[in-house]
Short mmCIF file of C-alpha atoms and ligand atoms in Angstrom, two decimals:
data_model
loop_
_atom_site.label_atom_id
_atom_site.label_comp_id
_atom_site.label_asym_id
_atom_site.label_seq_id
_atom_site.Cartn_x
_atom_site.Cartn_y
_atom_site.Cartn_z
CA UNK A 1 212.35 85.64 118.30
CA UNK A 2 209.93 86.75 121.22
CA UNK A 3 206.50 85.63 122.15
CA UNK A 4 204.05 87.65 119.88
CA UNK A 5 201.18 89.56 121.07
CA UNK A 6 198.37 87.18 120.15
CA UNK A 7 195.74 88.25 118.21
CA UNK A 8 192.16 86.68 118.26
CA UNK A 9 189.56 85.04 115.86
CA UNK A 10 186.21 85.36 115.24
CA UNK A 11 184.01 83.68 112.35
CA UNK A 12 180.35 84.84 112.58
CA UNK A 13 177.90 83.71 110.69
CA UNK A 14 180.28 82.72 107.75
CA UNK A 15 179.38 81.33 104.35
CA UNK A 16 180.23 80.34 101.02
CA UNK A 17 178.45 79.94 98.61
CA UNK A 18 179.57 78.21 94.83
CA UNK A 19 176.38 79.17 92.29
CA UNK A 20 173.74 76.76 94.60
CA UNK A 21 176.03 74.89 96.72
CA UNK A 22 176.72 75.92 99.77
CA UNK A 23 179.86 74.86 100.55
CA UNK A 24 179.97 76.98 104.15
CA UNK A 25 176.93 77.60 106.36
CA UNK A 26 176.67 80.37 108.91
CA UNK A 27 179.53 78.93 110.56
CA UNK A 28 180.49 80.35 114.13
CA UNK A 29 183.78 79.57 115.26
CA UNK A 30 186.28 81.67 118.19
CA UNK A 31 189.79 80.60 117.85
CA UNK A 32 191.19 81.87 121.50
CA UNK A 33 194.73 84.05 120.99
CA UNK A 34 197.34 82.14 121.09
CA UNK A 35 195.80 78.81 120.70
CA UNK A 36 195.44 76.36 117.96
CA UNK A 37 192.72 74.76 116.29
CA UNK A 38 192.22 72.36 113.60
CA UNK A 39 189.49 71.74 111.38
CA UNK A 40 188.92 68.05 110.79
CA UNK A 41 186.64 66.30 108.80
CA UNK A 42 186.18 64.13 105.16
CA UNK A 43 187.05 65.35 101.89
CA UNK A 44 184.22 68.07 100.69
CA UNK A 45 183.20 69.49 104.38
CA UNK A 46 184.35 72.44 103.44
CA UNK A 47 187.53 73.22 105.41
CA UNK A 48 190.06 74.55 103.21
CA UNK A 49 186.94 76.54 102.14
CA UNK A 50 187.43 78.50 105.42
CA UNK A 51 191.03 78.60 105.16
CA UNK A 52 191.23 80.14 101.58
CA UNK A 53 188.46 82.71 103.30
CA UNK A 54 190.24 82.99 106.25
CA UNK A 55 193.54 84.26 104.12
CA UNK A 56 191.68 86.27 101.71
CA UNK A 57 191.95 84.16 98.59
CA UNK A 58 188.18 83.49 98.55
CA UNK A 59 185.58 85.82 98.96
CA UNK A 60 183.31 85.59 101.62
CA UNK A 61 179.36 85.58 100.53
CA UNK A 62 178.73 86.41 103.79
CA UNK A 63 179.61 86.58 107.34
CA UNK A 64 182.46 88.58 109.17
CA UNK A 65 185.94 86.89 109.71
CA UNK A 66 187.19 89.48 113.21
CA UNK A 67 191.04 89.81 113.92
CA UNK A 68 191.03 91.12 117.45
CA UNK A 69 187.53 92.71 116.86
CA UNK A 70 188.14 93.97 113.51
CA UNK A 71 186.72 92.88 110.26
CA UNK A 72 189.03 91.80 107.84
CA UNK A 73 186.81 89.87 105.33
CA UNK A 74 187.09 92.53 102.92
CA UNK A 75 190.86 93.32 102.93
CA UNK A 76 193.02 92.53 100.37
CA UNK A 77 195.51 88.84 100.86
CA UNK A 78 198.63 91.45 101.60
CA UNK A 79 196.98 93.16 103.79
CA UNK A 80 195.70 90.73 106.24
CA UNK A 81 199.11 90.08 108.23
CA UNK A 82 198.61 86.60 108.09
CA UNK A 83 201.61 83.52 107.40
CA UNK A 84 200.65 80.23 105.60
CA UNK A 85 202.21 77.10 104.93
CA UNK A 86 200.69 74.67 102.41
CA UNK A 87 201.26 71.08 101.93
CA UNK A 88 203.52 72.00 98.65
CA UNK A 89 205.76 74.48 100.31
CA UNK A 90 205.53 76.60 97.31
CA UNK A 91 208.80 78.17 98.11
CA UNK A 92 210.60 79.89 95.40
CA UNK A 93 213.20 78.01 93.51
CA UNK A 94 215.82 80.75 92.37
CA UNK A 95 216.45 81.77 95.59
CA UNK A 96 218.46 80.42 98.90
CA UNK A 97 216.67 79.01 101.61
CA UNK A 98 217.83 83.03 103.55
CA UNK A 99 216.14 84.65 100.32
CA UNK A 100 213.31 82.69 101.17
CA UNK A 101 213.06 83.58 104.66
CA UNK A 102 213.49 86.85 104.07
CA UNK A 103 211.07 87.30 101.10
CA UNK A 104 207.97 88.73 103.29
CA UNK A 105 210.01 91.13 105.29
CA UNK A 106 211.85 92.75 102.45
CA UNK A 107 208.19 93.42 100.83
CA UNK A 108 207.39 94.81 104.19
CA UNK A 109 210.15 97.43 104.04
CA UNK A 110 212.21 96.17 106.94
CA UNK A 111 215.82 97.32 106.98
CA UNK A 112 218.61 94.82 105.66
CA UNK A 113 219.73 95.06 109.26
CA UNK A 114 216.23 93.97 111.21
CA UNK A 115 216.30 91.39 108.23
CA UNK A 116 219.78 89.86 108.69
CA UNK A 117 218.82 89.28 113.06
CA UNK A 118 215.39 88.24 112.48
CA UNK A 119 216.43 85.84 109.53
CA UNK A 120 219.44 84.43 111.45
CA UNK A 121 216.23 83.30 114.68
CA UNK A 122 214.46 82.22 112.87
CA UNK A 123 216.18 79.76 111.14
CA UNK A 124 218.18 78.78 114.34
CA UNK A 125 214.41 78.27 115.83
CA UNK A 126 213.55 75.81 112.55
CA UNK A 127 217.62 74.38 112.92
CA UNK A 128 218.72 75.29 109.60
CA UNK A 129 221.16 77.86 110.20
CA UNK A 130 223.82 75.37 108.35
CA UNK A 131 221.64 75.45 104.99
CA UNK A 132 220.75 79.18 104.96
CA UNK A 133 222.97 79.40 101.01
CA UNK A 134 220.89 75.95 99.61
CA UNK A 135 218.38 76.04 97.32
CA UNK A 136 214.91 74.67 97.60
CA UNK A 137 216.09 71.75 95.29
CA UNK A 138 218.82 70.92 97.35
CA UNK A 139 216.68 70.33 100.11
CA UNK A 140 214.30 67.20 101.64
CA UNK A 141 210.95 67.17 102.20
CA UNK A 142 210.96 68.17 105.53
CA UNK A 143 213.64 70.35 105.44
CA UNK A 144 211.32 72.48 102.60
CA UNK A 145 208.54 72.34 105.05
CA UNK A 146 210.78 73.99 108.00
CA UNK A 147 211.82 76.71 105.62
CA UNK A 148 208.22 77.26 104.52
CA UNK A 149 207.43 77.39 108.39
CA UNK A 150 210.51 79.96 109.13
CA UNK A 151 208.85 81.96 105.79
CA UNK A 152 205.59 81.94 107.16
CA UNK A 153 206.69 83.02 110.88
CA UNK A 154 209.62 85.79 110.40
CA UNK A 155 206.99 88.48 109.07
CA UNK A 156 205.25 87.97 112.76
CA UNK A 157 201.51 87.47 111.70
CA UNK A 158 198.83 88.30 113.75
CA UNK A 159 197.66 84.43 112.29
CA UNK A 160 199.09 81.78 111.08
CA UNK A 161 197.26 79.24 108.51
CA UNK A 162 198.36 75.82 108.32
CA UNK A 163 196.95 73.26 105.11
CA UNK A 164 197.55 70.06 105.57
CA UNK A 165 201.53 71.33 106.01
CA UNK A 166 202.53 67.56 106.68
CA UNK A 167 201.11 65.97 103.90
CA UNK A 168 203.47 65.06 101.65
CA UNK A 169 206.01 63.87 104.01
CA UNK A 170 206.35 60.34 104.85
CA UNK A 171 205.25 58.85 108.43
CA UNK A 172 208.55 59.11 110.31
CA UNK A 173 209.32 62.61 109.30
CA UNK A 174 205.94 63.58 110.07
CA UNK A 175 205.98 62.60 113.23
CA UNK A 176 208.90 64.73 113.92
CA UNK A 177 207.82 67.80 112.19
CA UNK A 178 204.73 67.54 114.46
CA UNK A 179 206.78 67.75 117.57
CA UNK A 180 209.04 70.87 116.02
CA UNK A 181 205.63 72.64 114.54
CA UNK A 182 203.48 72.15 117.87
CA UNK A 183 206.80 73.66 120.11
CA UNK A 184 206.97 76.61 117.56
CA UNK A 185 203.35 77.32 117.80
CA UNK A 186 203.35 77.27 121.33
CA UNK A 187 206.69 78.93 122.02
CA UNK A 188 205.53 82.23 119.42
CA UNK A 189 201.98 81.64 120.65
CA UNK A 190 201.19 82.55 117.34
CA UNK A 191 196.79 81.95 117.07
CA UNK A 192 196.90 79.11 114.24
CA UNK A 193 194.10 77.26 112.24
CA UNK A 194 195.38 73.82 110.75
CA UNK A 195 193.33 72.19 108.23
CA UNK A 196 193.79 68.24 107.99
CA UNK A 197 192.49 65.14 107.40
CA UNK A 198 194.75 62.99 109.89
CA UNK A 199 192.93 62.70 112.99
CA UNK A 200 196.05 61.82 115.25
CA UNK A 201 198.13 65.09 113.86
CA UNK A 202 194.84 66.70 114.83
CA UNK A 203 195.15 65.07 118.34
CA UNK A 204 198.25 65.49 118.71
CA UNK A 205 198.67 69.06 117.82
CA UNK A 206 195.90 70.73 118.18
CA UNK A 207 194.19 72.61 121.21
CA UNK A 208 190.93 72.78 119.96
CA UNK A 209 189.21 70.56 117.03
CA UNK A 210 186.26 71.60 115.16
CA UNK A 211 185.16 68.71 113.34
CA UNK A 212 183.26 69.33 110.18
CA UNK A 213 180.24 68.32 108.09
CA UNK A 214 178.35 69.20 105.29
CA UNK A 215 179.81 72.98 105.70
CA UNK A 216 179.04 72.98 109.26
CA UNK A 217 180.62 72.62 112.37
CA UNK A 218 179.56 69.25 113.98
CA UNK A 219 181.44 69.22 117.47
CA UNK A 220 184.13 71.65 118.70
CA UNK A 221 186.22 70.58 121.64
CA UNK A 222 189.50 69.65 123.23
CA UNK A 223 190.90 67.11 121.70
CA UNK A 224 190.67 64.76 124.85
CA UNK A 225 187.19 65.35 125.31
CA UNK A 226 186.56 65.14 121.18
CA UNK A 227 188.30 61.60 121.53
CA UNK A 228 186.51 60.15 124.54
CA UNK A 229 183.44 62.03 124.23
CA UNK A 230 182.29 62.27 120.66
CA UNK A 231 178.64 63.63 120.44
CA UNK A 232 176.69 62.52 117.16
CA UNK A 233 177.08 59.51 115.35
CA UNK A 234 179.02 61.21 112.51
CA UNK A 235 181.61 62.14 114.87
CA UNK A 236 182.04 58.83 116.70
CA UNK A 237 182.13 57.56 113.18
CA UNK A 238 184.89 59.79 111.94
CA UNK A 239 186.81 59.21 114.86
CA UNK A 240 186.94 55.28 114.35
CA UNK A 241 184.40 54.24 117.28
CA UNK A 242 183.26 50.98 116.22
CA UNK A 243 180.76 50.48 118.95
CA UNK A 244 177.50 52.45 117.70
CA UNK A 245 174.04 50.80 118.69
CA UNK A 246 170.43 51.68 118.08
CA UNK A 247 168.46 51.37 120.95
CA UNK A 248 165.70 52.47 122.76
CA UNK A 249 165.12 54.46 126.03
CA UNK A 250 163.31 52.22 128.62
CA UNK A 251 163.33 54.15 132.15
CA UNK A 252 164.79 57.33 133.31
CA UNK A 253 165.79 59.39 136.42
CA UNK A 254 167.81 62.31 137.22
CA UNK A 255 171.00 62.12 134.87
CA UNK A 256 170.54 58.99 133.32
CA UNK A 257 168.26 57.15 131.05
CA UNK A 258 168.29 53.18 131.00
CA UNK A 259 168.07 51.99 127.97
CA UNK A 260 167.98 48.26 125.64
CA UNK A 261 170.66 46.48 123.89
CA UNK A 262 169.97 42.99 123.21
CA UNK A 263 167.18 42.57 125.58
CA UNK A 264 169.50 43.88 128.11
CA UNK A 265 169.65 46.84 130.23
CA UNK A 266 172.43 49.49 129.97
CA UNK A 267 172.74 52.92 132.37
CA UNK A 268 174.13 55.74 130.39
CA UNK A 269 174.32 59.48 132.42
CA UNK A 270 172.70 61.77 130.33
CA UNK A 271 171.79 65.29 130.66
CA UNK A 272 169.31 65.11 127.58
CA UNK A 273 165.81 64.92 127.77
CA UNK A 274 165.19 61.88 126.01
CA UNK A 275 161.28 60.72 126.46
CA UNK A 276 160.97 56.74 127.52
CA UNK A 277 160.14 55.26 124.53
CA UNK A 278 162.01 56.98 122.55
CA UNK A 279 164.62 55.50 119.89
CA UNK A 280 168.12 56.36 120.73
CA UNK A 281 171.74 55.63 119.80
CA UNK A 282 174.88 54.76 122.17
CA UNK A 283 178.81 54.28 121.30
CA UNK A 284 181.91 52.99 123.64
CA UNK A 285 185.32 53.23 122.70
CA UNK A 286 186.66 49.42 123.28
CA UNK A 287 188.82 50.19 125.92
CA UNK A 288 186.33 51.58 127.77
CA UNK A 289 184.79 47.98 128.35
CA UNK A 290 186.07 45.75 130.61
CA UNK A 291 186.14 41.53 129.88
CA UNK A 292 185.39 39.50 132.99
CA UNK A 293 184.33 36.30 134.30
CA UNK A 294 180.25 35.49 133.48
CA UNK A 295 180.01 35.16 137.24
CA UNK A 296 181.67 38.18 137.99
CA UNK A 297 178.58 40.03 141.05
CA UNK A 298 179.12 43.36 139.03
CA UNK A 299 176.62 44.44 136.39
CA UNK A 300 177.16 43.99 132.87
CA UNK A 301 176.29 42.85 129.99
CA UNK A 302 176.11 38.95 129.29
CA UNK A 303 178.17 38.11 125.88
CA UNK A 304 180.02 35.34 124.35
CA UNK A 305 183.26 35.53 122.52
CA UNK A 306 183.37 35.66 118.68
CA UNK A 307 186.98 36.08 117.95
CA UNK A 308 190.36 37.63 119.99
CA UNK A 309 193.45 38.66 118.60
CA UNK A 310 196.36 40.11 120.09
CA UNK A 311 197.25 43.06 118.50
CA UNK A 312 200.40 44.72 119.46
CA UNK A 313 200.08 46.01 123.25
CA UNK A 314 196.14 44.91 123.22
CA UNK A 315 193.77 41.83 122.80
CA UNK A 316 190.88 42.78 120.57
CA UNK A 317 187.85 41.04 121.19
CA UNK A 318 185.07 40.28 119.03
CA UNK A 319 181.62 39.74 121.11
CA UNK A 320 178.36 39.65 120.61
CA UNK A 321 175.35 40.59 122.82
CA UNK A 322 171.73 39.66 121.48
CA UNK A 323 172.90 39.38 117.82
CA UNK A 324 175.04 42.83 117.92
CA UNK A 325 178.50 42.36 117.88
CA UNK A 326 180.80 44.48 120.03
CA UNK A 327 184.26 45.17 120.04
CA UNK A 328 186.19 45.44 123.62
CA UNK A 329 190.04 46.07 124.35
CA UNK A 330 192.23 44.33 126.94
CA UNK A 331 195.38 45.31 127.59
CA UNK A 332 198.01 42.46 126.59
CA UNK A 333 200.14 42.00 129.94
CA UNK A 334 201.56 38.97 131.00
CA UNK A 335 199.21 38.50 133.50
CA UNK A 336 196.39 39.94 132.13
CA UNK A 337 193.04 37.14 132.03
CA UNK A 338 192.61 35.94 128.61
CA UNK A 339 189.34 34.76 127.34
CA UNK A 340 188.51 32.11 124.92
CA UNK A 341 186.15 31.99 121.35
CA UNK A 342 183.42 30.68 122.46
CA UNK A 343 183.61 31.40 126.18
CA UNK A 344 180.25 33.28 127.92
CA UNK A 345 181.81 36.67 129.57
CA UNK A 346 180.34 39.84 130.69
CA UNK A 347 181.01 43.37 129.39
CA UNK A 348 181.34 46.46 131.94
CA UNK A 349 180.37 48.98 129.98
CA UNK A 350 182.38 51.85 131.86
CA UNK A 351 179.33 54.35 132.36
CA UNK A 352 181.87 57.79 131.80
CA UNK A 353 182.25 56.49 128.78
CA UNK A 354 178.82 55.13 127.58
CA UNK A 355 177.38 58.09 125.34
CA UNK A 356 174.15 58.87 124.32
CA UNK A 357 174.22 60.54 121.11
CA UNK A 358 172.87 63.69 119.72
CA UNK A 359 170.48 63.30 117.26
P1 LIG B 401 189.57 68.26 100.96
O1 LIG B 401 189.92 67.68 102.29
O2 LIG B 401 189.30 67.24 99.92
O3 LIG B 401 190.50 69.34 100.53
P2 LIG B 401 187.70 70.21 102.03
O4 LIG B 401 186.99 69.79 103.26
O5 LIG B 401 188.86 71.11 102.20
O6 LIG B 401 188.12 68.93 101.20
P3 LIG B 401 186.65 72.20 100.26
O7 LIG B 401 187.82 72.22 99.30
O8 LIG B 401 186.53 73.32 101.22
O9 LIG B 401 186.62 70.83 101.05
O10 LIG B 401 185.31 72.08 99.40
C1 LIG B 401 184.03 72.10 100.01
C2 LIG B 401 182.98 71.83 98.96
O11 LIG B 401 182.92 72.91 98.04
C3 LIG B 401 183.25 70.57 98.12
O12 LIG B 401 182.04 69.89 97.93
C4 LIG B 401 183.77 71.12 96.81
O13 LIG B 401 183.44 70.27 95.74
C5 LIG B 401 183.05 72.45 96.70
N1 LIG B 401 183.83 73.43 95.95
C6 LIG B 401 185.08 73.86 96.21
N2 LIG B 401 185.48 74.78 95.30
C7 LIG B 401 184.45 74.94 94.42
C8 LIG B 401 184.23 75.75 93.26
N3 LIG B 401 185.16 76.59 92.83
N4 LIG B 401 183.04 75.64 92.64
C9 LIG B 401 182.10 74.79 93.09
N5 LIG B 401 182.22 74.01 94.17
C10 LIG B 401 183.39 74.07 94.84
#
């Protein structure tokens, strides 16, 4: 099957509304053709609230969802040229995994013959050209999920919707329907939203993440720049940073502020106007501090060790500077220092990755 002509999304001003909850809020979102982005976030935030709009099977209270410039939020589900795959396939029983596949375009009015070549890529794309005569019940997990994928794909959709399409499948096979979902995307350059709640599928897959809150987008970025730079607390939070201080600014200059931990003194480049005095909040992923000697010349941050355990392909240590404690990453190589409980060490907090958080 060839590369589609990708098709572009808009979300202006977009919201939902359930009696008085708001569920969505005037959410803007661009979803570049032939890219795809995941919404992330807790249970409640509202994502599969923008999916179901997104695919027509919600109303929109207000707002304009744009497919290449057009406004489709009042079209019917049918209409909107759109393939999804849900977490409980939902394909239909009676029929062979071909029926299946070829459900959508026989609705469409494509000829047996368009049917019978596009059916046959498809499945050779998803690699289950030897179970085209099974049924759904004589299928696994995962090989369900391809044929829901192959469904969803074959009609050619200006957008495809993904819902937490993984779910149900155990780690292993997960981890390989990631790989085979992420080379489809790309290689049909289909424009895709995914919804789910597993931050690494959304690293791993995704080229964009929106990470929700409250019906709102709280931080849309790469997912590289998501994971090392997380903006507001709420997102460092959600991704797992367990280094989040309250602090306050003490000096500034030009792209920094200096600010307090512990009754010591920490640079962090900023570009926001923070006043001095101000209260403020930092957080550093663990490997982004490094353990050395207390007598080390560099600046850090003086610290004694709580706890270290080697975990896997690190050694996790437990520190604590001016009664708050602080978690730092080595890596565990044979000939890597190792530090002792109890031993006086300094922390270089690596400034790229110090943050200063929105409010
Ligand atoms: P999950 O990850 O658990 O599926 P989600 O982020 O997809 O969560 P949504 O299903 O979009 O969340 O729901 C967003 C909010 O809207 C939730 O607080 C939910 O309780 C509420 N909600 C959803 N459907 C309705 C409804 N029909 N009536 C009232 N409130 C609703």
């Amino acid at each position: 099957m060839e590369t589609l002509k990708s098709s572009t999304l808009q979300l202006r001003q977009l919201t939902k509304r359930y009696s008085n909850f708001e569920a969505v809020r005037n959410l803007d979102l661009n979803v570049p053709s032939g890219s795809l982005l995941t919404l992330l976030g807790p249970s409640g935030c509202g994502k599969s609230t923008v999916l179901r709009m997104v695919a027509g099977f919600l109303n929109v209270t207000s707002g304009e969802i744009l497919v290449d410039g057009q406004d489709i939020s009042r079209v019917e589900p049918n209409f909107r040229d759109i393939g999804m795959v849900f977490q409980n396939y939902a394909l239909f029983p009676h029929m062979t995994v071909e029926s299946n596949i070829a459900f959508g375009l026989k609705m469409r009015g494509v000829s047996k013959d368009e049917q019978a070549v596009r059916v046959r890529d498809v499945l050779e794309m998803v690699q289950l050209t030897h179970l085209a005569d099974r049924y759904p019940s004589q299928l696994s997990g995962g090989q369900q999920q391809r044929v829901a994928l192959a469904r969803a794909v074959v009609i050619k959709p200006k957008l495809l919707l993904l819902d937490e399409p993984l779910g149900a499948l155990d780690r292993h096979l997960r981890e390989g329907l990631q790989a085979e979902l992420r080379d489809l995307q790309r290689k049909l350059g289909i424009t895709s939203i995914l919804v789910t709640h597993d931050q690494d599928e959304a690293l791993y897959l995704s080229d964009y993440i929106a990470v929700m809150n409250g019906g709102c987008i709280e931080q849309l970025d790469t997912p590289i720049a998501l994971y090392d730079r997380p903006q507001t607390e709420f997102v460092a939070r959600f991704l797992g940073v367990p280094n989040i201080f309250p602090s306050k600014v003490v000096s500034k200059s030009e792209g920094e502020v200096v600010i307090e931990l512990g009754g010591q003194k920490v640079v962090v480049p900023t570009t926001e106007a923070k006043p001095v005095g101000s209260d403020c909040k930092i957080s550093i992923r663990p490997s982004h501090i490094e353990l050395v000697a207390q007598d080390d010349a560099r600046m850090g941050l003086v610290s004694v060790i709580n706890s270290a355990h080697e975990l896997g392909e690190r050694i996790v240590y437990h520190c604590e500077v001016g009664g708050h404690k602080i978690e730092a990453n080595a890596p565990r190589t044979s000939n890597s220092a190792r530090f002792a409980v109890g031993q006086a060490v300094k922390l270089l907090l690596d400034p790229a990755h110090t943050i200063l958080l929105r409010d």
